[in-house]
XYZ file of C-alpha atoms in Angstrom:
617
model
C 0.985 -30.585 -56.150
C -1.892 -32.614 -54.872
C -2.119 -35.272 -52.239
C -4.729 -37.064 -54.360
C -2.291 -37.731 -57.188
C 1.003 -37.799 -55.333
C -0.168 -39.726 -52.268
C -2.912 -41.864 -53.791
C -1.617 -44.947 -51.994
C -0.773 -43.256 -48.615
C -4.176 -43.266 -47.030
C -2.961 -44.634 -43.680
C -0.006 -42.263 -43.491
C -2.232 -39.306 -44.275
C -4.532 -40.400 -41.499
C -1.619 -40.461 -39.033
C -0.282 -37.137 -40.282
C -3.577 -35.300 -39.900
C -3.938 -36.726 -36.383
C -0.462 -35.384 -35.589
C -1.585 -31.964 -36.877
C -4.502 -31.986 -34.442
C -2.121 -32.960 -31.642
C 0.066 -29.968 -32.524
C -2.979 -27.735 -32.381
C -3.902 -29.094 -28.956
C -0.331 -28.559 -27.774
C -0.409 -24.919 -28.883
C -3.766 -24.363 -27.152
C -2.293 -25.801 -23.976
C 0.721 -23.510 -24.331
C -1.481 -20.417 -24.653
C -3.565 -21.502 -21.661
C -0.477 -21.792 -19.498
C 0.693 -18.384 -20.730
C -2.649 -16.840 -19.702
C -2.349 -18.454 -16.272
C 1.131 -16.999 -15.904
C -0.145 -13.557 -16.911
C -2.982 -13.753 -14.383
C -0.627 -14.926 -11.653
C 1.923 -12.221 -12.531
C -0.763 -9.527 -12.539
C -2.057 -10.748 -9.169
C 1.437 -10.706 -7.682
C 2.054 -7.206 -9.047
C -1.220 -5.972 -7.576
C -0.428 -7.563 -4.222
C 3.033 -6.024 -4.309
C 1.601 -2.603 -5.066
C -1.021 -2.977 -2.337
C 1.578 -4.171 0.177
C 3.607 -0.986 -0.114
C 0.653 1.404 -0.293
C 0.573 3.751 2.715
C -1.862 2.795 5.424
C -4.675 5.291 5.906
C -4.591 7.473 9.002
C -1.106 6.287 9.897
C 2.264 7.907 10.345
C 3.390 6.267 7.116
C 0.768 8.260 5.207
C 2.302 11.511 6.463
C 5.648 10.531 4.940
C 4.142 10.766 1.448
C 4.292 14.545 1.495
C 7.926 14.241 0.339
C 8.491 14.224 -3.413
C 10.514 11.008 -3.304
C 7.695 9.246 -1.474
C 5.156 10.756 -3.874
C 7.200 9.390 -6.783
C 7.236 5.994 -5.106
C 3.451 6.182 -4.682
C 3.085 7.017 -8.389
C 5.309 4.020 -9.154
C 3.024 1.785 -7.099
C -0.059 3.099 -8.905
C 1.602 2.687 -12.300
C 2.584 -0.860 -11.388
C -1.050 -1.497 -10.526
C -2.016 -0.280 -14.026
C 0.873 -2.323 -15.421
C -0.634 -5.395 -13.757
C -3.972 -4.529 -15.365
C -2.387 -4.726 -18.804
C -1.177 -8.243 -18.085
C -4.719 -9.131 -17.145
C -5.814 -7.696 -20.512
C -3.214 -9.908 -22.226
C -4.621 -12.954 -20.449
C -8.212 -12.066 -21.315
C -7.467 -11.385 -24.985
C -5.415 -14.537 -25.407
C -8.177 -16.578 -23.801
C -10.928 -15.112 -25.983
C -9.041 -14.646 -29.265
C -6.788 -17.709 -29.243
C -7.691 -20.375 -26.718
C -11.452 -20.247 -27.144
C -11.288 -19.841 -30.936
C -8.739 -22.623 -31.428
C -10.651 -24.978 -29.138
C -13.826 -24.462 -31.165
C -11.914 -24.774 -34.453
C -10.213 -27.957 -33.267
C -13.576 -29.585 -32.592
C -14.751 -28.635 -36.076
C -11.484 -29.901 -37.530
C -11.878 -33.258 -35.854
C -15.381 -33.631 -37.250
C -14.260 -32.630 -40.741
C -11.305 -34.990 -40.659
C -13.511 -37.816 -39.459
C -15.934 -37.201 -42.326
C -13.218 -37.167 -44.990
C -11.546 -40.321 -43.806
C -14.933 -42.003 -43.485
C -15.582 -41.220 -47.162
C -12.133 -42.511 -48.044
C -12.696 -45.748 -46.198
C -16.097 -46.102 -47.878
C -14.556 -45.649 -51.330
C -11.818 -48.095 -50.412
C -14.373 -50.662 -49.322
C -16.378 -50.177 -52.538
C -13.363 -50.750 -54.784
C -12.458 -53.782 -52.750
C -16.007 -55.107 -53.244
C -15.726 -54.569 -57.008
C -12.428 -56.399 -56.974
C -14.001 -59.323 -55.162
C -16.846 -59.435 -57.681
C -14.339 -59.432 -60.525
C -12.396 -62.241 -58.929
C -15.588 -64.271 -58.438
C -16.691 -63.863 -62.081
C -13.187 -64.702 -63.230
C -13.098 -67.892 -61.202
C -16.584 -68.812 -62.451
C -15.539 -68.241 -66.070
C -12.444 -70.327 -65.526
C -14.444 -73.104 -63.913
C -17.062 -73.059 -66.687
C -14.373 -73.179 -69.367
C -12.827 -76.202 -67.746
C -16.228 -77.847 -67.409
C -17.005 -77.146 -71.103
C -13.641 -78.536 -72.149
C -14.224 -81.718 -70.184
C -17.758 -82.049 -71.611
C -16.379 -81.647 -75.166
C -13.745 -84.262 -74.577
C -16.345 -86.650 -73.149
C -18.633 -86.046 -76.182
C -15.802 -86.732 -78.603
C -14.932 -89.862 -76.728
C -18.506 -91.100 -76.710
C -18.887 -90.261 -80.427
C -15.790 -92.265 -81.313
C -16.871 -95.310 -79.324
C -18.904 -97.707 -81.518
C -20.234 -99.539 -78.523
C -22.068 -96.529 -77.226
C -25.617 -96.069 -78.248
C -26.726 -93.155 -80.327
C -28.768 -91.826 -77.451
C -25.761 -91.662 -75.126
C -23.800 -89.878 -77.789
C -26.596 -87.377 -78.273
C -26.803 -86.878 -74.585
C -23.030 -86.238 -74.345
C -23.300 -83.818 -77.261
C -26.061 -81.822 -75.559
C -24.139 -81.773 -72.294
C -21.089 -80.400 -74.105
C -23.166 -77.692 -75.728
C -24.623 -76.691 -72.369
C -21.163 -76.437 -70.860
C -19.993 -74.363 -73.804
C -22.939 -72.045 -73.354
C -22.233 -71.668 -69.637
C -18.625 -70.895 -70.427
C -19.719 -68.254 -72.878
C -22.066 -66.764 -70.316
C -19.349 -66.733 -67.681
C -17.008 -65.178 -70.164
C -19.500 -62.428 -70.866
C -20.096 -61.887 -67.164
C -16.384 -61.826 -66.468
C -15.849 -59.363 -69.256
C -18.604 -57.175 -67.907
C -17.238 -57.344 -64.354
C -13.784 -56.590 -65.586
C -14.958 -53.502 -67.455
C -16.968 -52.389 -64.481
C -14.049 -52.890 -62.081
C -11.660 -51.063 -64.354
C -14.070 -48.188 -64.544
C -14.608 -48.134 -60.770
C -10.915 -48.474 -60.143
C -10.195 -45.582 -62.482
C -12.846 -43.494 -60.788
C -11.491 -44.490 -57.375
C -7.869 -43.598 -57.989
C -8.424 -40.690 -60.314
C -11.600 -39.088 -58.985
C -12.890 -40.193 -55.595
C -9.628 -40.641 -53.709
C -8.030 -37.479 -55.211
C -11.113 -35.499 -54.236
C -11.081 -36.850 -50.695
C -7.338 -36.389 -50.327
C -7.617 -32.903 -51.770
C -10.170 -32.003 -49.127
C -7.934 -33.500 -46.446
C -5.042 -31.475 -47.843
C -7.112 -28.272 -47.792
C -8.209 -29.073 -44.261
C -4.606 -29.537 -43.149
C -3.516 -26.359 -44.880
C -6.325 -24.432 -43.173
C -5.116 -25.813 -39.858
C -1.605 -24.618 -40.591
C -2.837 -21.193 -41.654
C -5.042 -20.966 -38.576
C -2.246 -21.796 -36.166
C -0.072 -19.216 -37.914
C -2.792 -16.585 -37.527
C -3.083 -17.468 -33.843
C 0.640 -17.015 -33.444
C 0.309 -13.563 -34.994
C -2.576 -12.824 -32.666
C -0.425 -14.019 -29.784
C 2.142 -11.382 -30.658
C -0.475 -8.745 -31.465
C -2.142 -9.131 -28.067
C 1.183 -8.279 -26.465
C 1.808 -5.462 -28.910
C -1.576 -3.861 -28.211
C -0.742 -3.237 -24.553
C 2.784 -1.999 -25.228
C 1.656 1.655 -25.623
C -0.193 1.544 -22.314
C 2.702 -0.222 -20.612
C 4.938 2.428 -22.144
C 2.718 5.113 -20.611
C 3.003 3.387 -17.244
C 6.774 3.344 -17.559
C 6.722 6.967 -18.745
C 4.666 7.817 -15.668
C 7.259 6.178 -13.442
C 10.027 8.076 -15.227
C 8.130 11.347 -14.939
C 7.513 10.719 -11.247
C 11.203 10.027 -10.742
C 12.089 13.251 -12.546
C 9.650 15.180 -10.340
C 11.656 14.394 -7.203
C 12.844 17.677 -5.724
C 15.500 17.291 -3.062
C 15.311 20.960 -2.102
C 11.566 20.731 -1.538
C 12.007 17.620 0.595
C 14.668 19.381 2.639
C 12.277 22.290 3.199
C 9.550 19.880 4.285
C 11.951 18.397 6.837
C 12.494 21.903 8.202
C 8.753 22.512 8.399
C 8.156 19.137 10.028
C 10.797 19.369 12.753
C 11.453 23.088 13.254
C 10.918 23.849 16.928
C 11.169 27.639 16.832
C 13.793 27.680 19.576
C 16.706 30.068 19.445
C 20.225 28.679 19.814
C 21.747 29.324 23.264
C 23.943 32.379 23.635
C 27.568 32.603 24.567
C 28.660 31.809 28.113
C 30.215 34.759 29.920
C 33.653 34.499 31.358
C 33.595 33.949 35.127
C 36.422 35.649 36.990
C 37.238 33.635 40.082
C 39.990 36.026 41.143
C 37.419 38.452 42.527
C 36.704 37.868 46.229
C 33.304 39.404 45.954
C 30.328 37.569 44.566
C 29.849 38.070 40.903
C 26.947 40.182 39.806
C 24.736 39.296 36.979
C 22.934 41.628 34.613
C 19.424 40.924 33.558
C 20.629 39.863 30.118
C 23.606 37.832 31.348
C 23.867 34.183 30.530
C 25.163 33.377 34.052
C 23.085 32.531 37.092
C 23.349 34.316 40.434
C 22.597 31.170 42.378
C 26.269 30.149 42.525
C 28.514 31.721 45.142
C 31.835 31.614 43.387
C 31.931 28.041 42.202
C 32.390 27.175 38.558
C 29.101 26.182 36.998
C 30.392 24.754 33.725
C 33.107 22.221 34.317
C 35.728 22.039 31.670
C 38.034 19.686 33.524
C 37.740 16.393 35.289
C 35.069 13.975 34.200
C 33.231 16.464 32.043
C 36.270 17.186 29.919
C 35.501 16.973 26.242
C 31.767 17.465 26.839
C 30.106 20.244 24.897
C 27.344 20.773 27.427
C 27.957 21.228 31.156
C 25.500 19.522 33.464
C 24.150 20.143 36.946
C 23.633 17.665 39.698
C 20.996 15.046 38.985
C 18.678 15.942 41.857
C 18.808 19.607 40.805
C 18.075 18.777 37.186
C 15.160 16.538 38.075
C 13.874 19.163 40.503
C 13.913 21.781 37.773
C 12.516 19.426 35.160
C 9.690 18.492 37.487
C 9.200 21.916 39.074
C 5.567 23.046 39.342
C 4.368 24.257 35.962
C 1.207 25.861 37.291
C 0.643 29.307 38.738
C 0.883 29.246 42.534
C -2.398 29.046 44.422
C -3.579 32.212 46.139
C -3.100 32.360 49.916
C -5.966 30.778 51.833
C -8.559 32.875 53.589
C -7.761 30.985 56.774
C -4.866 28.992 58.094
C -6.767 25.782 57.673
C -5.025 23.367 55.310
C -8.351 22.527 53.735
C -8.625 26.066 52.445
C -5.503 25.720 50.322
C -6.519 25.353 46.701
C -3.782 23.145 45.343
C -5.544 21.792 42.291
C -4.896 22.382 38.595
C -5.113 26.002 37.578
C -6.620 27.595 34.520
C -4.255 27.717 31.578
C -5.065 31.388 31.033
C -2.250 32.644 33.284
C 0.908 34.583 32.828
C 3.624 33.074 30.714
C 6.583 35.420 30.629
C 7.479 35.595 34.377
C 7.892 31.836 34.578
C 9.784 32.009 31.333
C 12.236 34.407 32.978
C 13.026 31.762 35.583
C 13.551 29.191 32.879
C 15.559 31.756 30.930
C 17.882 32.262 33.875
C 18.150 28.532 34.366
C 18.829 27.932 30.697
C 21.477 30.650 30.441
C 23.166 29.339 33.590
C 23.198 25.788 32.276
C 23.626 26.070 28.509
C 21.563 23.739 26.349
C 20.180 21.867 29.324
C 16.874 21.919 27.474
C 18.216 19.088 25.360
C 17.171 16.819 28.250
C 13.771 18.447 28.324
C 13.374 17.987 24.572
C 14.320 14.321 24.958
C 11.794 13.946 27.733
C 9.070 15.593 25.668
C 9.853 13.452 22.648
C 9.587 10.258 24.685
C 6.361 11.506 26.226
C 4.869 12.236 22.790
C 5.775 8.789 21.554
C 3.813 7.287 24.414
C 0.805 9.406 23.443
C -1.547 11.519 25.497
C -0.716 15.190 24.854
C -2.702 18.174 26.104
C -5.549 19.588 24.075
C -3.719 22.830 23.294
C -0.584 20.962 22.104
C 1.486 22.765 24.721
C 3.800 19.761 24.835
C 5.077 20.661 21.341
C 7.727 23.190 20.349
C 6.343 26.603 19.339
C 6.542 26.112 15.575
C 5.084 22.597 15.698
C 2.407 23.781 18.116
C 1.436 26.582 15.754
C 1.100 24.132 12.866
C -1.020 21.718 14.917
C -3.288 24.501 16.154
C -3.662 25.886 12.630
C -4.532 22.404 11.368
C -7.107 21.991 14.127
C -8.657 25.392 13.344
C -8.887 24.487 9.654
C -10.579 21.187 10.473
C -13.106 22.897 12.729
C -13.841 25.516 10.054
C -14.476 22.733 7.551
C -16.869 21.056 9.977
C -18.647 24.362 10.536
C -18.990 24.832 6.769
C -20.490 21.341 6.429
C -23.016 22.098 9.141
C -23.871 25.377 7.427
C -24.401 23.601 4.119
C -26.723 21.102 5.796
C -28.586 23.946 7.489
C -29.030 25.755 4.155
C -30.298 22.574 2.518
C -32.774 21.942 5.341
C -33.910 25.591 5.220
C -34.665 25.254 1.512
C -36.495 21.995 2.193
C -38.552 23.710 4.882
C -39.476 26.503 2.466
C -40.583 23.936 -0.071
C -42.703 22.169 2.569
C -44.277 25.496 3.591
C -45.192 26.324 -0.003
C -46.285 22.757 -0.779
C -47.635 21.126 2.401
C -48.531 17.977 0.504
C -44.802 17.235 0.021
C -44.021 17.091 3.751
C -44.418 18.601 7.195
C -42.321 21.738 7.680
C -42.343 21.267 11.463
C -40.442 17.998 11.084
C -37.393 19.946 9.908
C -37.286 22.277 12.914
C -35.790 19.667 15.241
C -32.978 18.933 12.821
C -32.338 22.658 12.306
C -32.131 23.191 16.065
C -29.720 20.287 16.378
C -27.566 21.696 13.599
C -27.590 25.087 15.316
C -26.349 23.541 18.551
C -23.635 21.653 16.709
C -22.522 24.807 14.919
C -22.388 26.723 18.192
C -20.264 24.009 19.807
C -17.936 23.972 16.816
C -17.652 27.778 16.851
C -16.752 27.782 20.544
C -14.208 25.053 19.930
C -12.763 26.989 16.991
C -12.576 30.180 19.066
C -10.724 28.302 21.786
C -8.120 26.981 19.374
C -7.897 30.341 17.600
C -7.142 31.920 20.977
C -4.325 29.468 21.577
C -3.101 30.027 18.042
C -3.157 33.777 18.568
C -1.123 33.369 21.752
C 1.484 31.341 19.915
C 1.659 33.836 17.075
C 1.833 36.740 19.537
C -1.381 38.417 18.376
C -3.061 38.441 21.804
C -1.802 39.497 25.270
C -1.266 36.501 27.513
C -0.521 38.145 30.891
C -2.999 39.386 33.438
C -2.634 42.599 35.449
C -1.463 40.638 38.476
C 1.256 38.915 36.481
C 2.324 42.269 35.038
C 2.773 43.651 38.552
C 4.644 40.546 39.666
C 6.966 40.658 36.693
C 7.434 44.432 36.564
C 11.064 44.091 37.486
C 11.707 42.216 34.260
C 10.164 44.707 31.852
C 13.537 46.405 31.360
C 15.262 43.223 30.256
C 16.415 42.634 26.753
C 13.217 42.189 24.746
C 14.595 39.720 22.273
C 16.105 37.537 24.973
C 12.836 37.507 26.893
C 10.796 36.720 23.807
C 13.149 33.968 22.710
C 13.225 32.351 26.094
C 9.490 32.784 26.641
C 8.860 31.208 23.299
C 11.302 28.394 23.943
C 10.336 27.436 27.471
C 6.891 28.734 28.232
C 4.885 27.917 31.317
C 2.190 25.235 31.053
C -0.662 27.668 30.455
C -0.447 26.840 26.771
C 3.327 26.626 26.579
C 6.071 24.214 25.706
C 6.692 22.507 29.074
C 6.076 19.071 30.484
C 2.629 18.377 31.912
C 2.897 16.682 35.280
C -0.528 15.125 34.662
C 0.849 12.956 31.833
C 1.283 9.696 33.650
C 2.798 8.039 30.606
C 5.652 10.558 30.480
C 9.033 8.896 30.787
C 11.824 10.073 33.046
C 14.935 11.549 31.515
C 17.678 8.937 31.165
C 20.548 9.989 33.387
C 22.813 6.968 33.536
C 25.592 8.271 31.333
C 25.635 11.654 33.042
C 25.588 10.565 36.693
C 29.275 11.217 37.229
C 29.014 14.795 36.019
C 25.998 15.444 38.222
C 27.577 14.005 41.361
C 30.479 16.418 41.150
C 28.181 19.444 41.699
C 27.661 21.063 45.086
C 24.177 21.957 46.400
C 22.881 25.479 45.820
C 23.807 27.871 48.637
C 21.164 29.371 50.907
C 20.406 33.029 50.292
C 18.149 33.520 53.303
C 15.438 32.067 55.468
C 11.673 32.046 55.413
C 8.725 31.362 57.688
C 5.619 29.499 56.501
C 2.517 31.649 56.937
C 0.134 28.885 55.953
C 0.178 25.138 55.614
C 0.876 24.007 52.039
C 0.430 20.437 50.815
C 2.923 19.977 48.003
C 1.021 17.483 45.876
C 2.503 18.460 42.516
C 5.871 17.174 41.383
C 8.632 19.656 42.243
C 6.804 21.184 45.229
C 7.423 20.591 48.911
C 4.952 20.469 51.811
C 5.352 22.944 54.663
C 3.510 23.465 57.932
C 2.357 26.797 59.287
C 5.087 28.523 61.321
C 7.879 26.245 60.034
C 11.303 27.885 59.454
C 13.111 26.927 56.245
C 16.057 27.995 54.110
C 15.652 29.962 50.894
C 17.890 28.793 48.034
C 16.161 30.620 45.162
C 13.887 33.627 45.406
C 10.752 34.281 43.389
C 11.627 35.030 39.758
C 8.251 36.518 38.988
C 6.281 33.297 38.555
C 4.940 33.208 42.132
C 7.116 30.322 43.390
C 10.031 30.352 45.840
C 12.503 27.501 46.112
C 13.302 26.414 49.681
C 15.220 23.668 51.485
C 14.367 21.812 54.656
C 17.522 19.737 54.828
C 20.249 18.576 52.476
C 18.062 16.043 50.659
C 14.664 17.750 50.865
C 13.975 20.851 48.804
C 11.319 22.162 46.437
C 8.973 25.013 45.531
C 6.271 26.688 47.624
C 3.978 29.588 46.677
C 5.668 32.897 47.515
C 2.448 34.140 49.066
C 2.550 31.258 51.589
C 5.900 32.251 53.136
C 7.585 35.306 54.569
C 11.119 35.562 53.150
C 14.147 37.037 54.982
C 17.018 37.347 52.523
C 20.636 37.833 53.640
C 22.061 41.262 52.932
C 24.859 39.898 50.780
C 22.362 37.864 48.816
C 20.187 40.889 48.239
C 23.178 42.935 47.056
C 24.261 40.235 44.673
């Protein structure tokens, strides 16, 4: 099966067919190019998608990736990034192995095709020239034969005519001979041209054209084979990345299988555990007794009431789990002074009253007793305080010792801070060691550098290390307080709180841990200006039903006190006031001037006269 023998007369059709084959090749190249563009675009979109959902550095979102489900999602994002890389590999391989190769081959194919059809046209033109030469010799032979025939007839006519001279006859005879000779020559030339044409025509249709068409056929078959190979390469390029894509998918599956719901639940506990103890049971209050009820040190009732029911189970508070106190009382307690009271002034001058912020290294437990009594009297009222703290933390600006956090969270933050400082100290030590070695080298080899130039840097590193050590010791002290490794009360606070030493130890510890004073404890800092007030709108009705605390005695101001802190009240020297809550061991006494004006003053600033009944109760 050869185009040269089967399609010897289809030169034009073969030319059109081979051009169509080149068009098919160009179409396939265009198809592969568009596929590579799609792969690049898909890979770019996958990378952007993976980057979009990556956790932001140093953000809250990054902390969420400690959970196994989030870790699995992060692995999925990374695997998708690798998955996108494989599509980029597909695009690159298709471009280099198919598009570039086929484009170069197509240019060569066009040149080869042009050469073959140029040879074919040349052979066609040559055979047409031979045909024209044959036709010319044939027409010449025909013309000469006719001329010789006419000359013979004219000679015969002249020879038969008796009136014609002998010379004319001879002349006619010679002319006839010449014409016969010309006819013979034309015949010989025609015969030669005919033989030559037949030979050329045989060579053209049996040798030249078959050879050219055979080359065109081979060229076309190579094109078909080449496009088939490119199609195989097209599939092979995809197949080569399948194992890696499979590994990416296996990585996603493995990450999904690594999700541990129990571990995530434990992390939630570690993240949000406050360390508080649940509130205890509320004691039954017997209102049938005419006498005032007494309260033990470990009781969950408060002695501030004089026979009225603290928790309301009827009326507007019916159906509520937590009883509430009047709004002004709650806000007074929430905003009560969280600092140790100032010592009494050396003189009665108001300017001698130190009413500024106190050192955080003060007693914790006595103030905790007051909060303990308040908390046991009003069960779970610290839910408002927790809400207030949470809102304050969201607005930012917490104290350095993390005293605004619950005990467990505070411990974790302090431990984290200590670890960071220790790492910084280790870095400084490493730099110091390196500089010390450099200095030794300079001392042994002065030509390498001046040893004195290192001294300044060593001194600077020493200062930095000392600062970091002091900072670490400070945080370790706070951490030790939280973990209960160090005593936190001074001798003065022990004397002031001696009456509470016989209380239930566990109750004291729990309450002290839950609601510590601001000397490194979990209470609100009045200096946090961004702290939000506790929302009270939905509880106003319950608060308005409460009666004000009863007076348990009177007091006289020994010195002038400017109540600048929230929860305190200003008094003038010699002023007489009512006592509504005596000192609970934290150095503060709660007094009232009138129905709408009450607050705390330092116990050392007033002389208290309690009623006998109040003392007995």
